[in-house]
PDB file of C-alpha atoms and ligand atoms in Angstrom:
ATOM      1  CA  UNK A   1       3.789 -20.622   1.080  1.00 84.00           C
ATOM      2  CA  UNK A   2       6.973 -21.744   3.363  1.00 90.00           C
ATOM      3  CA  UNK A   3       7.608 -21.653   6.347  1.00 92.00           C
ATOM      4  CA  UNK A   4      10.531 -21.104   8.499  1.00 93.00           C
ATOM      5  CA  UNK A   5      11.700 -22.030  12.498  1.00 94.00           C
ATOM      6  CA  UNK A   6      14.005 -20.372  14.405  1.00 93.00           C
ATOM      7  CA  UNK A   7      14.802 -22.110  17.351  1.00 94.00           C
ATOM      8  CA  UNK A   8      14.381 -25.770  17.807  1.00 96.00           C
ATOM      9  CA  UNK A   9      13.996 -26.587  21.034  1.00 94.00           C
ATOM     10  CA  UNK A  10      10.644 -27.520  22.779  1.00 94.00           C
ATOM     11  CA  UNK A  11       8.253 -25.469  21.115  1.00 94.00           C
ATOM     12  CA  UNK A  12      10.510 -25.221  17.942  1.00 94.00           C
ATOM     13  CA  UNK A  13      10.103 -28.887  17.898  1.00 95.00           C
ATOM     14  CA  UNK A  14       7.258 -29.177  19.011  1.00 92.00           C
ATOM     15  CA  UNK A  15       5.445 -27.065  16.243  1.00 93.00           C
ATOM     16  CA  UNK A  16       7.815 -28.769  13.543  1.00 95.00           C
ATOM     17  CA  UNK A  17       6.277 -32.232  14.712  1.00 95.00           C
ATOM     18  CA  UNK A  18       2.388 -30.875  14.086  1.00 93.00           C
ATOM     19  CA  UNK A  19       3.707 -29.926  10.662  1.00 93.00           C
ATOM     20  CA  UNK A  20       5.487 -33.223   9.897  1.00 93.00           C
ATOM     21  CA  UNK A  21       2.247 -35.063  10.688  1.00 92.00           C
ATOM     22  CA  UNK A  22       0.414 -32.803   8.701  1.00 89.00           C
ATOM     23  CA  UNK A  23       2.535 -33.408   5.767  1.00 93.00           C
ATOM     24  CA  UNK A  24       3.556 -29.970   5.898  1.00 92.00           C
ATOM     25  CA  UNK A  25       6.975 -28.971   4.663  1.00 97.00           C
ATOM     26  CA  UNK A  26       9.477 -26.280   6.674  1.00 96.00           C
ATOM     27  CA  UNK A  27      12.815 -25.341   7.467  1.00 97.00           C
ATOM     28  CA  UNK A  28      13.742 -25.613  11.121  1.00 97.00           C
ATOM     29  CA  UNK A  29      16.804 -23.621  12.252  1.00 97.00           C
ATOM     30  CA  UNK A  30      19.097 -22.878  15.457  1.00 96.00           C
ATOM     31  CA  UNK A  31      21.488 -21.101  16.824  1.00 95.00           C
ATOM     32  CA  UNK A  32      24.365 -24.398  16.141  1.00 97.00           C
ATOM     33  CA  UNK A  33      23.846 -24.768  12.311  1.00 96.00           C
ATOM     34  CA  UNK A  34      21.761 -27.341  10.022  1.00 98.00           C
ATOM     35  CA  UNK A  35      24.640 -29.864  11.164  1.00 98.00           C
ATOM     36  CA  UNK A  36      23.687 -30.523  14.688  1.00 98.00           C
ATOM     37  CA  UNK A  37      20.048 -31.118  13.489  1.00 98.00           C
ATOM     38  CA  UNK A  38      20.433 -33.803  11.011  1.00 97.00           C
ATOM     39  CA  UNK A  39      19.274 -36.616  14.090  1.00 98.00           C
ATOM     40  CA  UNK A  40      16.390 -34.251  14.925  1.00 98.00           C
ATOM     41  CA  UNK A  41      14.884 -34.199  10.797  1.00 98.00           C
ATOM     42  CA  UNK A  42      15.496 -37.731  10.938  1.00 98.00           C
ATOM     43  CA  UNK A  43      13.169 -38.136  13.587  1.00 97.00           C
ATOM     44  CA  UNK A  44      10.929 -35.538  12.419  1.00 97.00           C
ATOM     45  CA  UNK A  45      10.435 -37.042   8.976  1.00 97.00           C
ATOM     46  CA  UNK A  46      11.464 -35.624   5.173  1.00 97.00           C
ATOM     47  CA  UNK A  47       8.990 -33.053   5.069  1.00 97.00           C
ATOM     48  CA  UNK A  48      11.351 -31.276   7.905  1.00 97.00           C
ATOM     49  CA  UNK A  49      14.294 -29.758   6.404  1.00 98.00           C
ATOM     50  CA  UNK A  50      17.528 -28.174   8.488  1.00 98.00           C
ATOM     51  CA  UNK A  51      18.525 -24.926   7.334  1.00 97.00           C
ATOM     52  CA  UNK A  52      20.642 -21.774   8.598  1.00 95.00           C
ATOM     53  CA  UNK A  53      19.159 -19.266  10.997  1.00 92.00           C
ATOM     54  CA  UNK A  54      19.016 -16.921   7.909  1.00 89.00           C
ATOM     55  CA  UNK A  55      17.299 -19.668   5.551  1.00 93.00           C
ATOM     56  CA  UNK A  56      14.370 -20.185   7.892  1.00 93.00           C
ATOM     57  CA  UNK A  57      14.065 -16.444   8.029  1.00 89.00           C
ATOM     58  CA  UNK A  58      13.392 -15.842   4.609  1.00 87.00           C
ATOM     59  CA  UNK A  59      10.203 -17.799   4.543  1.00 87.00           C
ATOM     60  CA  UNK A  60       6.997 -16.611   4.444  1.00 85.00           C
ATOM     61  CA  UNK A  61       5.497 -17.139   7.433  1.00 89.00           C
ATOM     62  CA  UNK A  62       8.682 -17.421  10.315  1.00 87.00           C
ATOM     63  CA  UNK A  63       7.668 -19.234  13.596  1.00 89.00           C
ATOM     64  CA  UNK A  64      10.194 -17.718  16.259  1.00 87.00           C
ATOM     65  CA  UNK A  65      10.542 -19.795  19.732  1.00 90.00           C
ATOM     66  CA  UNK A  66      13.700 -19.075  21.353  1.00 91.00           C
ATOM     67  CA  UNK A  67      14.733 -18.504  24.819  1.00 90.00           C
ATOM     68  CA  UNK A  68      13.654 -14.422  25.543  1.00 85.00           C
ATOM     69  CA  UNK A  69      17.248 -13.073  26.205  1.00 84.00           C
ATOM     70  CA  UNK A  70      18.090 -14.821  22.508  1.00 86.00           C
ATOM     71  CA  UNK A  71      15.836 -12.983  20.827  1.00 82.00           C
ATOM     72  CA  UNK A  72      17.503 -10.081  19.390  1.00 77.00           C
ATOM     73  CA  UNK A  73      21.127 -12.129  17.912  1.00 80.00           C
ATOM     74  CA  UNK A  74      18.211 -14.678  16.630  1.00 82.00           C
ATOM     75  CA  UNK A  75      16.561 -11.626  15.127  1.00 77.00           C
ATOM     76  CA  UNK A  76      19.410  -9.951  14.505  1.00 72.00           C
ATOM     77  CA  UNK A  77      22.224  -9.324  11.520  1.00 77.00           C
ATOM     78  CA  UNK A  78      19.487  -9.746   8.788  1.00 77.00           C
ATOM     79  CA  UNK A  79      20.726  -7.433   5.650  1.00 86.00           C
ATOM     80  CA  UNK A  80      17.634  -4.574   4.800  1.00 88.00           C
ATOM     81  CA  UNK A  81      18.844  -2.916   1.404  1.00 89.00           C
ATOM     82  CA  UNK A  82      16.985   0.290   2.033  1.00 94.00           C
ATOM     83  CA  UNK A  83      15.755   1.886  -1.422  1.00 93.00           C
ATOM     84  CA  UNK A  84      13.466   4.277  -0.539  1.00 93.00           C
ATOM     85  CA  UNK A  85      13.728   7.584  -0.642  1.00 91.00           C
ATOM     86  CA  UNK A  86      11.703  10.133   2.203  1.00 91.00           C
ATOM     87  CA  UNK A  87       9.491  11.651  -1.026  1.00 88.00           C
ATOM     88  CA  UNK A  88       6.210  10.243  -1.695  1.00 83.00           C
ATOM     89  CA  UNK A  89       3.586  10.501  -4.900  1.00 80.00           C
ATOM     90  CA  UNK A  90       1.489  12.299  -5.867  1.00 86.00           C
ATOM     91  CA  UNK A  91       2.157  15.533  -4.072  1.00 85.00           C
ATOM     92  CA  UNK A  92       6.222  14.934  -3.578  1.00 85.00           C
ATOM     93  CA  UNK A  93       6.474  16.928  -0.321  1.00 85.00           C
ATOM     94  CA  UNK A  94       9.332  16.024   1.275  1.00 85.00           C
ATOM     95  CA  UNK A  95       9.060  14.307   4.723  1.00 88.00           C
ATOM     96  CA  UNK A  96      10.736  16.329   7.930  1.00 90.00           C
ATOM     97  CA  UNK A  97      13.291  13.974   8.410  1.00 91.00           C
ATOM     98  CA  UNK A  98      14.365  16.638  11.229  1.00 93.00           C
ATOM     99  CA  UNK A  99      17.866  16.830  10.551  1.00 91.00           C
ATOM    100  CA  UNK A 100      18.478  12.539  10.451  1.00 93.00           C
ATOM    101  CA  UNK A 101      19.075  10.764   7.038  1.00 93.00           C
ATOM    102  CA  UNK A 102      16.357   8.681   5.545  1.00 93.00           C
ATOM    103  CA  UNK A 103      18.016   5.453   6.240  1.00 93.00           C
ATOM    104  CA  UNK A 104      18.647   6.053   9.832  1.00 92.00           C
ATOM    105  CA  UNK A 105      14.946   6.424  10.375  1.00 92.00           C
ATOM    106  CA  UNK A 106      14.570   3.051   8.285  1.00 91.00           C
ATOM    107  CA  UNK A 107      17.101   1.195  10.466  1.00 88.00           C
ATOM    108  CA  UNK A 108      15.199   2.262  13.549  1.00 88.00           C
ATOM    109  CA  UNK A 109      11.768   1.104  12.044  1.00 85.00           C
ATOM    110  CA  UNK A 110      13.508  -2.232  11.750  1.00 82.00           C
ATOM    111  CA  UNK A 111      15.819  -3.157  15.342  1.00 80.00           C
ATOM    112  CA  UNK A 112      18.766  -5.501  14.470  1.00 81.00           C
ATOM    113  CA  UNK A 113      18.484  -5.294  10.816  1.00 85.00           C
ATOM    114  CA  UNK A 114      22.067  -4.525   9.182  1.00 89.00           C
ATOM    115  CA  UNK A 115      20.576  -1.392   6.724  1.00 93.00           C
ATOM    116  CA  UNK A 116      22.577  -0.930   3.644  1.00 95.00           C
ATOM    117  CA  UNK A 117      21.349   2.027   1.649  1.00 96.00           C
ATOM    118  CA  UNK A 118      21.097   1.249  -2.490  1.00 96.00           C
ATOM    119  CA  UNK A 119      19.030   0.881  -5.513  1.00 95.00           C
ATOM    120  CA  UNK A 120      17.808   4.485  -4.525  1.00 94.00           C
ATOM    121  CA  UNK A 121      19.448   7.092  -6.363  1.00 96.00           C
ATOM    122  CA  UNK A 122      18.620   5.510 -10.147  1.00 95.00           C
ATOM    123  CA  UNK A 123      15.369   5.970 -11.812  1.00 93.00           C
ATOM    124  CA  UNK A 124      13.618   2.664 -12.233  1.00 92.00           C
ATOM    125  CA  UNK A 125      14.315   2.148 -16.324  1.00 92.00           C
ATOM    126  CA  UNK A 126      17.709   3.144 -15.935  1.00 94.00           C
ATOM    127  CA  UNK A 127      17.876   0.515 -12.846  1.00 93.00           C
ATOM    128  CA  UNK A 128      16.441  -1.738 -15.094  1.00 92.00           C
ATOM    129  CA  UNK A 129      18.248  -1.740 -18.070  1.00 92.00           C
ATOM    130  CA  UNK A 130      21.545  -3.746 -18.671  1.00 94.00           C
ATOM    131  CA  UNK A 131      24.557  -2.402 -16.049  1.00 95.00           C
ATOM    132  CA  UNK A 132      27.143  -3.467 -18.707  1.00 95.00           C
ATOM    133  CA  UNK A 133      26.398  -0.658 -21.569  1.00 89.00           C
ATOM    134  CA  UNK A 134      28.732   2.090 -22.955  1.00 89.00           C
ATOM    135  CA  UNK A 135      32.444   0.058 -22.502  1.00 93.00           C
ATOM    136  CA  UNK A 136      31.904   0.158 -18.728  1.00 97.00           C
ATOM    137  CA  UNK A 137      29.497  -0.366 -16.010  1.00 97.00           C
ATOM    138  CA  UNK A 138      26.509   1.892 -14.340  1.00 97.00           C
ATOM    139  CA  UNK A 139      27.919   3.139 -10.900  1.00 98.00           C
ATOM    140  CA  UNK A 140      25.601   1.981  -7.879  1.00 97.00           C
ATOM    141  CA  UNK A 141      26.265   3.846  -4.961  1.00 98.00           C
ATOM    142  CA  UNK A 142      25.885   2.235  -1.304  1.00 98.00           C
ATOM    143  CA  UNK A 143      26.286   3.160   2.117  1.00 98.00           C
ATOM    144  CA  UNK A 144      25.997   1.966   5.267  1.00 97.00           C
ATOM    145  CA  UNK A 145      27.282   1.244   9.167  1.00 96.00           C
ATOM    146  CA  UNK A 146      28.039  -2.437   8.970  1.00 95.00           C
ATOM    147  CA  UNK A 147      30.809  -2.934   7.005  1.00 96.00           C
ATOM    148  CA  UNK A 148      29.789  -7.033   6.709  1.00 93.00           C
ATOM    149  CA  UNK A 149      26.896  -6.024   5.192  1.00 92.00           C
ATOM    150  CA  UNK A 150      28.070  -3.426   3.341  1.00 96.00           C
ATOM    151  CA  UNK A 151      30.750  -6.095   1.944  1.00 96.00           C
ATOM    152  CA  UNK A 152      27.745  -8.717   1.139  1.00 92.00           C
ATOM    153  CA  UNK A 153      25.907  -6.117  -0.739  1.00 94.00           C
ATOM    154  CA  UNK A 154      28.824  -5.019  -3.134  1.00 96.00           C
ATOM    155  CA  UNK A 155      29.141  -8.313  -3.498  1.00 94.00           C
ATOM    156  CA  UNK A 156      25.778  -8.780  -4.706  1.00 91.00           C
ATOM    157  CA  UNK A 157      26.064  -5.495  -6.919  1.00 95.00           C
ATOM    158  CA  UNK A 158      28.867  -6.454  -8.726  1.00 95.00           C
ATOM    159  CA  UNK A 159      27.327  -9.917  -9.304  1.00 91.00           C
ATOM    160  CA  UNK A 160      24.339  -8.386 -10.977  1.00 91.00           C
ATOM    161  CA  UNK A 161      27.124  -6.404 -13.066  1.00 93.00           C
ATOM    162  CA  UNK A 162      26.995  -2.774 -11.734  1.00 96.00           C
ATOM    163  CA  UNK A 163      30.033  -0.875 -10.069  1.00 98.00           C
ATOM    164  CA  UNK A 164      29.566  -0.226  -6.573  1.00 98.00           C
ATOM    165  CA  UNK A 165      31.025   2.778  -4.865  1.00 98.00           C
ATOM    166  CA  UNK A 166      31.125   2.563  -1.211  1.00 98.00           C
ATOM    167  CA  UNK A 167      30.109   6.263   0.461  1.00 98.00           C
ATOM    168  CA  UNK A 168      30.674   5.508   3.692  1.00 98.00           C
ATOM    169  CA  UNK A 169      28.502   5.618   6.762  1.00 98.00           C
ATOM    170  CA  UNK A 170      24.966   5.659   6.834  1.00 96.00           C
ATOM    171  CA  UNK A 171      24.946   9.590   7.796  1.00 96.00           C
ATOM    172  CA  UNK A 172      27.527  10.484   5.052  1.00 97.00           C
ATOM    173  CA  UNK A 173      27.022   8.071   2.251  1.00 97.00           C
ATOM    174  CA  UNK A 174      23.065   8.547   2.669  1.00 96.00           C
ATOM    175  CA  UNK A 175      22.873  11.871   2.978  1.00 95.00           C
ATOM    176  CA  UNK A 176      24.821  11.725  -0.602  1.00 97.00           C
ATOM    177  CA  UNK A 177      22.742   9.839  -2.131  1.00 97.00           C
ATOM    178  CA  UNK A 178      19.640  10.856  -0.868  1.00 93.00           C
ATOM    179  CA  UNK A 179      16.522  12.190  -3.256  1.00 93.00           C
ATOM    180  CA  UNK A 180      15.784  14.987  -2.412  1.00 92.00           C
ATOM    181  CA  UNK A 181      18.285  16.907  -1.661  1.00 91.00           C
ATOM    182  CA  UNK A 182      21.676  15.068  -2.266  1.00 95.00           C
ATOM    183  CA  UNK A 183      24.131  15.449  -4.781  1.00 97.00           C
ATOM    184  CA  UNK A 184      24.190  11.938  -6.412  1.00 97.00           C
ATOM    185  CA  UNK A 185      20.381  10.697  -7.474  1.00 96.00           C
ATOM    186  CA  UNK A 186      19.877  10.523 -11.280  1.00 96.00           C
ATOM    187  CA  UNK A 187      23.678  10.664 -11.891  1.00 96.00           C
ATOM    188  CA  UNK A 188      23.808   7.983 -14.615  1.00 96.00           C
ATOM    189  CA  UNK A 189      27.546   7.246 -14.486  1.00 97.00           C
ATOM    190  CA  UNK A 190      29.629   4.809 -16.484  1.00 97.00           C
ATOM    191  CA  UNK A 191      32.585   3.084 -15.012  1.00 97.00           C
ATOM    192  CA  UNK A 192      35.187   2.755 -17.586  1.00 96.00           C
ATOM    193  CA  UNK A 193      37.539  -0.241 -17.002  1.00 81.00           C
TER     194      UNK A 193
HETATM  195  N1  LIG B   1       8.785 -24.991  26.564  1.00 77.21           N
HETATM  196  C1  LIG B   1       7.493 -24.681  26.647  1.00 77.21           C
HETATM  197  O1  LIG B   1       6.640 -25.452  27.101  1.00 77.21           O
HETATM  198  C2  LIG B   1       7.003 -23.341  26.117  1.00 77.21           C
HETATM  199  C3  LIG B   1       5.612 -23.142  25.981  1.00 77.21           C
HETATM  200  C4  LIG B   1       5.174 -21.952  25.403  1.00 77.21           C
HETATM  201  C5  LIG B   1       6.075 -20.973  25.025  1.00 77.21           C
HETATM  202  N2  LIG B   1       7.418 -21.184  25.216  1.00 77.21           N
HETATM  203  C6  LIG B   1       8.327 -20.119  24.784  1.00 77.21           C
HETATM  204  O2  LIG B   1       8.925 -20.539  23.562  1.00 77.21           O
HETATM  205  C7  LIG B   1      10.258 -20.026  23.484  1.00 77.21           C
HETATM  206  C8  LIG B   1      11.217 -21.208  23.285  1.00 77.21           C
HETATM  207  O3  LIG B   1      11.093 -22.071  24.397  1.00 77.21           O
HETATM  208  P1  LIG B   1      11.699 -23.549  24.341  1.00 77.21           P
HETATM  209  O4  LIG B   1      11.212 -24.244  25.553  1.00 77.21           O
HETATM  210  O5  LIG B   1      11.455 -24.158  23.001  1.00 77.21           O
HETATM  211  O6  LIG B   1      13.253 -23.231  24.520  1.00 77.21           O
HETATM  212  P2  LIG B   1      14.503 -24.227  24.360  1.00 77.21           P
HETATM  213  O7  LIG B   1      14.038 -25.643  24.416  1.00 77.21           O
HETATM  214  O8  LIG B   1      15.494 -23.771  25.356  1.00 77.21           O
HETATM  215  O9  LIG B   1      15.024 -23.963  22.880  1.00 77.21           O
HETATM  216  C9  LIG B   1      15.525 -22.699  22.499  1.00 77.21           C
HETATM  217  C10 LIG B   1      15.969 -22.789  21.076  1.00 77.21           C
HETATM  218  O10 LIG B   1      16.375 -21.461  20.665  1.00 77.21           O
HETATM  219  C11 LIG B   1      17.517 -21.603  19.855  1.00 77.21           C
HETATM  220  N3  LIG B   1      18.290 -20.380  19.779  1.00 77.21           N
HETATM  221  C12 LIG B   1      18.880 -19.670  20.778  1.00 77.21           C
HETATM  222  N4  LIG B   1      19.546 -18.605  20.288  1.00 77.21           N
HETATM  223  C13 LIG B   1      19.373 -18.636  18.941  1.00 77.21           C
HETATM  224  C14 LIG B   1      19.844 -17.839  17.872  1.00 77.21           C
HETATM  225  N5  LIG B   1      20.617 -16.750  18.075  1.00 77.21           N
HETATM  226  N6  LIG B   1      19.495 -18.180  16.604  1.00 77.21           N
HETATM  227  C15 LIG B   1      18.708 -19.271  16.377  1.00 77.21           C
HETATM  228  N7  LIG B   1      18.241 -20.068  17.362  1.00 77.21           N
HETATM  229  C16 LIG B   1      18.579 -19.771  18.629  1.00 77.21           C
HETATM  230  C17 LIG B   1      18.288 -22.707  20.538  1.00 77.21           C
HETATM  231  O11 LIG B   1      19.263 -23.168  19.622  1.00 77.21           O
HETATM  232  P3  LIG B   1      20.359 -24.253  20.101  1.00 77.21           P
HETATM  233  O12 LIG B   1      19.586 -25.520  20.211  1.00 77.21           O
HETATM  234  O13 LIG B   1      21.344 -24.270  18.963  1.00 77.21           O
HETATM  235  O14 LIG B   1      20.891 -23.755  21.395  1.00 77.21           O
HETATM  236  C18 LIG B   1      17.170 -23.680  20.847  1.00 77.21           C
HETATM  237  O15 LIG B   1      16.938 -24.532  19.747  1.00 77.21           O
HETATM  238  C19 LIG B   1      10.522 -19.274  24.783  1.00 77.21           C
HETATM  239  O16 LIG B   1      10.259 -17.897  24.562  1.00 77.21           O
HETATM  240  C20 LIG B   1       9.476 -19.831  25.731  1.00 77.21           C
HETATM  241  O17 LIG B   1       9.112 -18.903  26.717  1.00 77.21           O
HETATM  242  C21 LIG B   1       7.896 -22.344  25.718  1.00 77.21           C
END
């Protein structure tokens, strides 16, 4: 189990310390970088590490202490790929998304969270098997409202070796490639060069 800290002033500290003389280890984060804290983890003792806002957020447990009004950028900007699709087994009645795309209703389950939709419109095996088959590359198809994001998560796709296609927005691109009712899921296509 880790464990995370954003913010790491008084109680950010504070908790860290508790840890340290535990022997527990953690990653303790703020809002200047891991740079400005290298005299604090010296202090605290090598069980402490400094890490990015983002590293501390992908532990397990996260301990949050920041000043109120910082809470949502310290929350903030985190990258949801959203995969799921508004169908559910075993009875596969569609949810009443009442006119909104899927994903919107994700990104408002989740405040702050940059939602890029993917991984959705592929069955599992053919998710699963190798991108790189045929002479080119299975298309992935991705969309969403935060064009950072977006850019980090074709980055990521194309790393893993599929092709990404960007839709668009969240209301165009998702509504594309949303099962049921879209015109993209369980297209299997090969990029060729
Ligand atoms: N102090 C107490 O005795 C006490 C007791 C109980 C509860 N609390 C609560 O605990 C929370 C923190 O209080 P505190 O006294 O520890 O505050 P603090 O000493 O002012 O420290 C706030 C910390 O939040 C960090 N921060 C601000 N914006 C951030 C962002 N966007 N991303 C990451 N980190 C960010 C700051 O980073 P930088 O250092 O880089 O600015 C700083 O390390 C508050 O909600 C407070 O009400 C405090």
């Amino acid at each position: 189990m880790t464990i995370g800290i954003i913010g790491s002033g008084a109680i950010g500290t504070a908790f860290a310390r508790t840890l340290a003389r535990a022997g527990m280890q953690a990653t303790i984060s703020n809002s200047r970088g891991p740079e400005s804290l290298r005299g604090l983890v010296r202090d605290l003792g090598p069980s402490i590490k400094p890490g990015t806002r983002e590293e501390a957020a992908r532990a397990d447990i996260v301990f949050v202490a920041v000043n109120w009004t910082k809470l949502p950028a310290a929350l903030a900007g985190r990258i949801l790929i959203d995969a799921n699709n508004p169908i559910e087994a075993p009875l596969f009645k569609p949810v009443d998304l009442k006119g909104r795309v899927s994903s919107e209703i994700v990104a408002d389950l989740v405040p702050g969270a940059r939602v890029v939709k993917a991984f959705n419109h592929l069955r599992a095996e053919v998710l699963a098997a190798d991108p790189r088959s045929d002479g080119g590359r299975r298309v992935l198809f991705y969309s969403g409202n935060d064009s950072a994001a977006k850019a980090e998560v074709a980055a990521l796709i194309d790393r893993i070796g599929f092709a990404g296609i960007d839709l668009g927005s969240l209301a165009v691109g998702g509504k594309l490639a949303q099962f049921p009712g879209g015109p993209l899921p369980n297209q299997n296509l090969i990029k060729v060069g």
